Amino acid sequence: MKTQLQLAIYGGLALCMLNFKGKAQATQIKPTLFEGVVVLSYIDHGAAINCTGPAIKYTSKPFSLLIGLLPSLKIKEDKSAGNAPKNAIIIPSLGCGVTAIYKHIALQMPMLYTAKTSTKDGKWNVGVGLGYKF
């Protein structure tokens, strides 16, 4: 009788372990092409509108972290002296950066390149931005 009871208990435990699945936290790292995030950022004494492009995404609900490319529109007035030709106010650019997302709020640290001119060397500029995930 005692062995039958032990067999029933162990058999029941074995069935429970085989049929019930434990779920760990859903953390994933995966590549994405577009995440649906639009960010307004301040960079190099001007503004930029950034979208998230191809990136590597780390997800741990409700947080996400993206590291990737940022197609952008830089908005900055060119303050050239004298009769020198001026650049357009809106310039398309491709940068890179880190985007942290909590639910639908995005915080971004973009890096955009400013091209070389006759008076300045080209350089990478780091900025900060706040946006929304659709």
PDB file of C-alpha atoms in Angstrom:
ATOM      1  CA  MET A   1       0.000   0.000   0.000  1.00  0.00           C
ATOM      2  CA  LYS A   2       2.821   2.367   0.875  1.00  0.00           C
ATOM      3  CA  THR A   3       4.612   1.768  -2.450  1.00  0.00           C
ATOM      4  CA  GLN A   4       1.407   2.361  -4.420  1.00  0.00           C
ATOM      5  CA  LEU A   5       0.906   5.691  -2.624  1.00  0.00           C
ATOM      6  CA  GLN A   6       4.504   6.710  -3.315  1.00  0.00           C
ATOM      7  CA  LEU A   7       4.131   5.653  -6.942  1.00  0.00           C
ATOM      8  CA  ALA A   8       0.924   7.705  -7.268  1.00  0.00           C
ATOM      9  CA  ILE A   9       2.573  10.795  -5.713  1.00  0.00           C
ATOM     10  CA  TYR A  10       5.712  10.551  -7.845  1.00  0.00           C
ATOM     11  CA  GLY A  11       3.662   9.816 -10.958  1.00  0.00           C
ATOM     12  CA  GLY A  12       1.429  12.840 -10.279  1.00  0.00           C
ATOM     13  CA  LEU A  13       4.461  15.080  -9.764  1.00  0.00           C
ATOM     14  CA  ALA A  14       6.031  13.800 -12.977  1.00  0.00           C
ATOM     15  CA  LEU A  15       2.826  14.515 -14.910  1.00  0.00           C
ATOM     16  CA  CYS A  16       2.667  18.037 -13.462  1.00  0.00           C
ATOM     17  CA  MET A  17       6.268  18.753 -14.416  1.00  0.00           C
ATOM     18  CA  LEU A  18       5.765  17.475 -17.952  1.00  0.00           C
ATOM     19  CA  ASN A  19       2.439  19.224 -18.629  1.00  0.00           C
ATOM     20  CA  PHE A  20       2.908  22.638 -17.008  1.00  0.00           C
ATOM     21  CA  LYS A  21       5.333  25.031 -18.601  1.00  0.00           C
ATOM     22  CA  GLY A  22       7.119  27.716 -16.623  1.00  0.00           C
ATOM     23  CA  LYS A  23       7.547  31.009 -18.416  1.00  0.00           C
ATOM     24  CA  ALA A  24      10.615  33.150 -17.941  1.00  0.00           C
ATOM     25  CA  GLN A  25      10.682  36.891 -18.557  1.00  0.00           C
ATOM     26  CA  ALA A  26      10.291  37.727 -22.207  1.00  0.00           C
ATOM     27  CA  THR A  27      13.685  39.259 -23.006  1.00  0.00           C
ATOM     28  CA  GLN A  28      14.752  39.136 -26.610  1.00  0.00           C
ATOM     29  CA  ILE A  29      17.452  40.514 -28.837  1.00  0.00           C
ATOM     30  CA  LYS A  30      16.459  40.723 -32.490  1.00  0.00           C
ATOM     31  CA  PRO A  31      17.101  42.843 -35.599  1.00  0.00           C
ATOM     32  CA  THR A  32      14.376  45.234 -36.777  1.00  0.00           C
ATOM     33  CA  LEU A  33      13.978  47.248 -39.967  1.00  0.00           C
ATOM     34  CA  PHE A  34      11.599  49.916 -38.658  1.00  0.00           C
ATOM     35  CA  GLU A  35      10.192  50.405 -35.176  1.00  0.00           C
ATOM     36  CA  GLY A  36       7.697  53.259 -35.661  1.00  0.00           C
ATOM     37  CA  VAL A  37       9.466  55.814 -33.457  1.00  0.00           C
ATOM     38  CA  VAL A  38       9.604  59.529 -34.313  1.00  0.00           C
ATOM     39  CA  VAL A  39      11.874  61.761 -32.213  1.00  0.00           C
ATOM     40  CA  LEU A  40      12.481  65.511 -32.105  1.00  0.00           C
ATOM     41  CA  SER A  41      16.060  66.140 -31.004  1.00  0.00           C
ATOM     42  CA  TYR A  42      18.406  69.034 -30.265  1.00  0.00           C
ATOM     43  CA  ILE A  43      21.804  68.689 -31.885  1.00  0.00           C
ATOM     44  CA  ASP A  44      24.585  71.100 -32.943  1.00  0.00           C
ATOM     45  CA  HIS A  45      22.595  74.284 -32.078  1.00  0.00           C
ATOM     46  CA  GLY A  46      19.683  73.148 -34.236  1.00  0.00           C
ATOM     47  CA  ALA A  47      16.827  70.655 -34.334  1.00  0.00           C
ATOM     48  CA  ALA A  48      16.434  67.292 -36.022  1.00  0.00           C
ATOM     49  CA  ILE A  49      13.511  64.990 -36.711  1.00  0.00           C
ATOM     50  CA  ASN A  50      14.695  61.382 -36.397  1.00  0.00           C
ATOM     51  CA  CYS A  51      13.015  58.087 -37.228  1.00  0.00           C
ATOM     52  CA  THR A  52      14.359  54.714 -36.190  1.00  0.00           C
ATOM     53  CA  GLY A  53      15.732  52.695 -39.074  1.00  0.00           C
ATOM     54  CA  PRO A  54      17.489  49.322 -39.131  1.00  0.00           C
ATOM     55  CA  ALA A  55      18.526  48.464 -35.583  1.00  0.00           C
ATOM     56  CA  ILE A  56      19.267  45.776 -33.049  1.00  0.00           C
ATOM     57  CA  LYS A  57      16.498  45.719 -30.453  1.00  0.00           C
ATOM     58  CA  TYR A  58      16.661  44.444 -26.876  1.00  0.00           C
ATOM     59  CA  THR A  59      13.235  43.980 -25.276  1.00  0.00           C
ATOM     60  CA  SER A  60      12.317  43.411 -21.646  1.00  0.00           C
ATOM     61  CA  LYS A  61       8.656  44.396 -21.291  1.00  0.00           C
ATOM     62  CA  PRO A  62       7.728  47.303 -20.994  1.00  0.00           C
ATOM     63  CA  PHE A  63      11.233  48.587 -21.882  1.00  0.00           C
ATOM     64  CA  SER A  64      13.033  48.434 -25.237  1.00  0.00           C
ATOM     65  CA  LEU A  65      16.514  49.531 -26.227  1.00  0.00           C
ATOM     66  CA  LEU A  66      17.502  50.115 -29.866  1.00  0.00           C
ATOM     67  CA  ILE A  67      20.974  50.650 -31.293  1.00  0.00           C
ATOM     68  CA  GLY A  68      20.953  51.474 -34.976  1.00  0.00           C
ATOM     69  CA  LEU A  69      20.650  53.893 -37.868  1.00  0.00           C
ATOM     70  CA  LEU A  70      18.558  57.062 -37.727  1.00  0.00           C
ATOM     71  CA  PRO A  71      17.243  58.606 -40.957  1.00  0.00           C
ATOM     72  CA  SER A  72      16.921  62.296 -40.053  1.00  0.00           C
ATOM     73  CA  LEU A  73      16.014  65.766 -41.218  1.00  0.00           C
ATOM     74  CA  LYS A  74      18.373  68.374 -39.737  1.00  0.00           C
ATOM     75  CA  ILE A  75      16.791  71.800 -39.279  1.00  0.00           C
ATOM     76  CA  LYS A  76      19.353  74.558 -38.843  1.00  0.00           C
ATOM     77  CA  GLU A  77      19.844  78.044 -40.236  1.00  0.00           C
ATOM     78  CA  ASP A  78      23.189  78.523 -41.961  1.00  0.00           C
ATOM     79  CA  LYS A  79      24.934  81.601 -40.600  1.00  0.00           C
ATOM     80  CA  SER A  80      27.462  82.200 -43.358  1.00  0.00           C
ATOM     81  CA  ALA A  81      29.155  85.585 -43.448  1.00  0.00           C
ATOM     82  CA  GLY A  82      28.872  87.997 -46.350  1.00  0.00           C
ATOM     83  CA  ASN A  83      27.917  86.846 -49.834  1.00  0.00           C
ATOM     84  CA  ALA A  84      28.910  83.213 -49.250  1.00  0.00           C
ATOM     85  CA  PRO A  85      26.350  80.692 -50.497  1.00  0.00           C
ATOM     86  CA  LYS A  86      24.150  79.300 -47.726  1.00  0.00           C
ATOM     87  CA  ASN A  87      23.005  75.747 -47.160  1.00  0.00           C
ATOM     88  CA  ALA A  88      19.330  74.826 -47.081  1.00  0.00           C
ATOM     89  CA  ILE A  89      17.524  75.074 -43.742  1.00  0.00           C
ATOM     90  CA  ILE A  90      16.324  71.439 -43.914  1.00  0.00           C
ATOM     91  CA  ILE A  91      18.975  68.837 -44.775  1.00  0.00           C
ATOM     92  CA  PRO A  92      18.389  65.054 -44.947  1.00  0.00           C
ATOM     93  CA  SER A  93      20.966  63.039 -43.045  1.00  0.00           C
ATOM     94  CA  LEU A  94      21.669  59.508 -41.867  1.00  0.00           C
ATOM     95  CA  GLY A  95      23.012  59.135 -38.357  1.00  0.00           C
ATOM     96  CA  CYS A  96      23.268  56.476 -35.708  1.00  0.00           C
ATOM     97  CA  GLY A  97      22.341  56.323 -32.064  1.00  0.00           C
ATOM     98  CA  VAL A  98      20.696  54.716 -29.074  1.00  0.00           C
ATOM     99  CA  THR A  99      16.956  54.871 -28.388  1.00  0.00           C
ATOM    100  CA  ALA A 100      15.357  53.841 -25.081  1.00  0.00           C
ATOM    101  CA  ILE A 101      11.602  53.213 -25.150  1.00  0.00           C
ATOM    102  CA  TYR A 102       9.257  52.892 -22.158  1.00  0.00           C
ATOM    103  CA  LYS A 103       5.726  52.016 -23.289  1.00  0.00           C
ATOM    104  CA  HIS A 104       5.184  54.804 -25.899  1.00  0.00           C
ATOM    105  CA  ILE A 105       7.766  57.381 -24.747  1.00  0.00           C
ATOM    106  CA  ALA A 106      11.164  57.374 -26.468  1.00  0.00           C
ATOM    107  CA  LEU A 107      14.402  58.975 -25.262  1.00  0.00           C
ATOM    108  CA  GLN A 108      17.162  59.118 -27.853  1.00  0.00           C
ATOM    109  CA  MET A 109      20.855  59.972 -28.086  1.00  0.00           C
ATOM    110  CA  PRO A 110      21.506  60.559 -31.813  1.00  0.00           C
ATOM    111  CA  MET A 111      24.836  61.147 -33.538  1.00  0.00           C
ATOM    112  CA  LEU A 112      24.684  63.058 -36.830  1.00  0.00           C
ATOM    113  CA  TYR A 113      27.554  64.062 -39.086  1.00  0.00           C
ATOM    114  CA  THR A 114      28.080  67.681 -40.106  1.00  0.00           C
ATOM    115  CA  ALA A 115      29.896  67.876 -43.431  1.00  0.00           C
ATOM    116  CA  LYS A 116      33.125  69.766 -43.991  1.00  0.00           C
ATOM    117  CA  THR A 117      32.856  73.360 -45.184  1.00  0.00           C
ATOM    118  CA  SER A 118      35.450  75.879 -46.296  1.00  0.00           C
ATOM    119  CA  THR A 119      35.765  77.192 -42.724  1.00  0.00           C
ATOM    120  CA  LYS A 120      35.058  74.114 -40.553  1.00  0.00           C
ATOM    121  CA  ASP A 121      36.098  70.477 -40.566  1.00  0.00           C
ATOM    122  CA  GLY A 122      33.424  67.805 -40.665  1.00  0.00           C
ATOM    123  CA  LYS A 123      32.556  66.214 -37.331  1.00  0.00           C
ATOM    124  CA  TRP A 124      30.107  63.959 -35.524  1.00  0.00           C
ATOM    125  CA  ASN A 125      27.699  65.782 -33.203  1.00  0.00           C
ATOM    126  CA  VAL A 126      25.898  64.115 -30.306  1.00  0.00           C
ATOM    127  CA  GLY A 127      22.450  65.303 -29.246  1.00  0.00           C
ATOM    128  CA  VAL A 128      19.456  64.356 -27.138  1.00  0.00           C
ATOM    129  CA  GLY A 129      15.844  63.860 -28.160  1.00  0.00           C
ATOM    130  CA  LEU A 130      12.375  62.974 -26.943  1.00  0.00           C
ATOM    131  CA  GLY A 131       9.760  61.221 -29.032  1.00  0.00           C
ATOM    132  CA  TYR A 132       6.814  58.854 -29.404  1.00  0.00           C
ATOM    133  CA  LYS A 133       6.480  55.214 -30.454  1.00  0.00           C
ATOM    134  CA  PHE A 134       3.408  54.540 -32.574  1.00  0.00           C
TER     135      PHE A 134
END
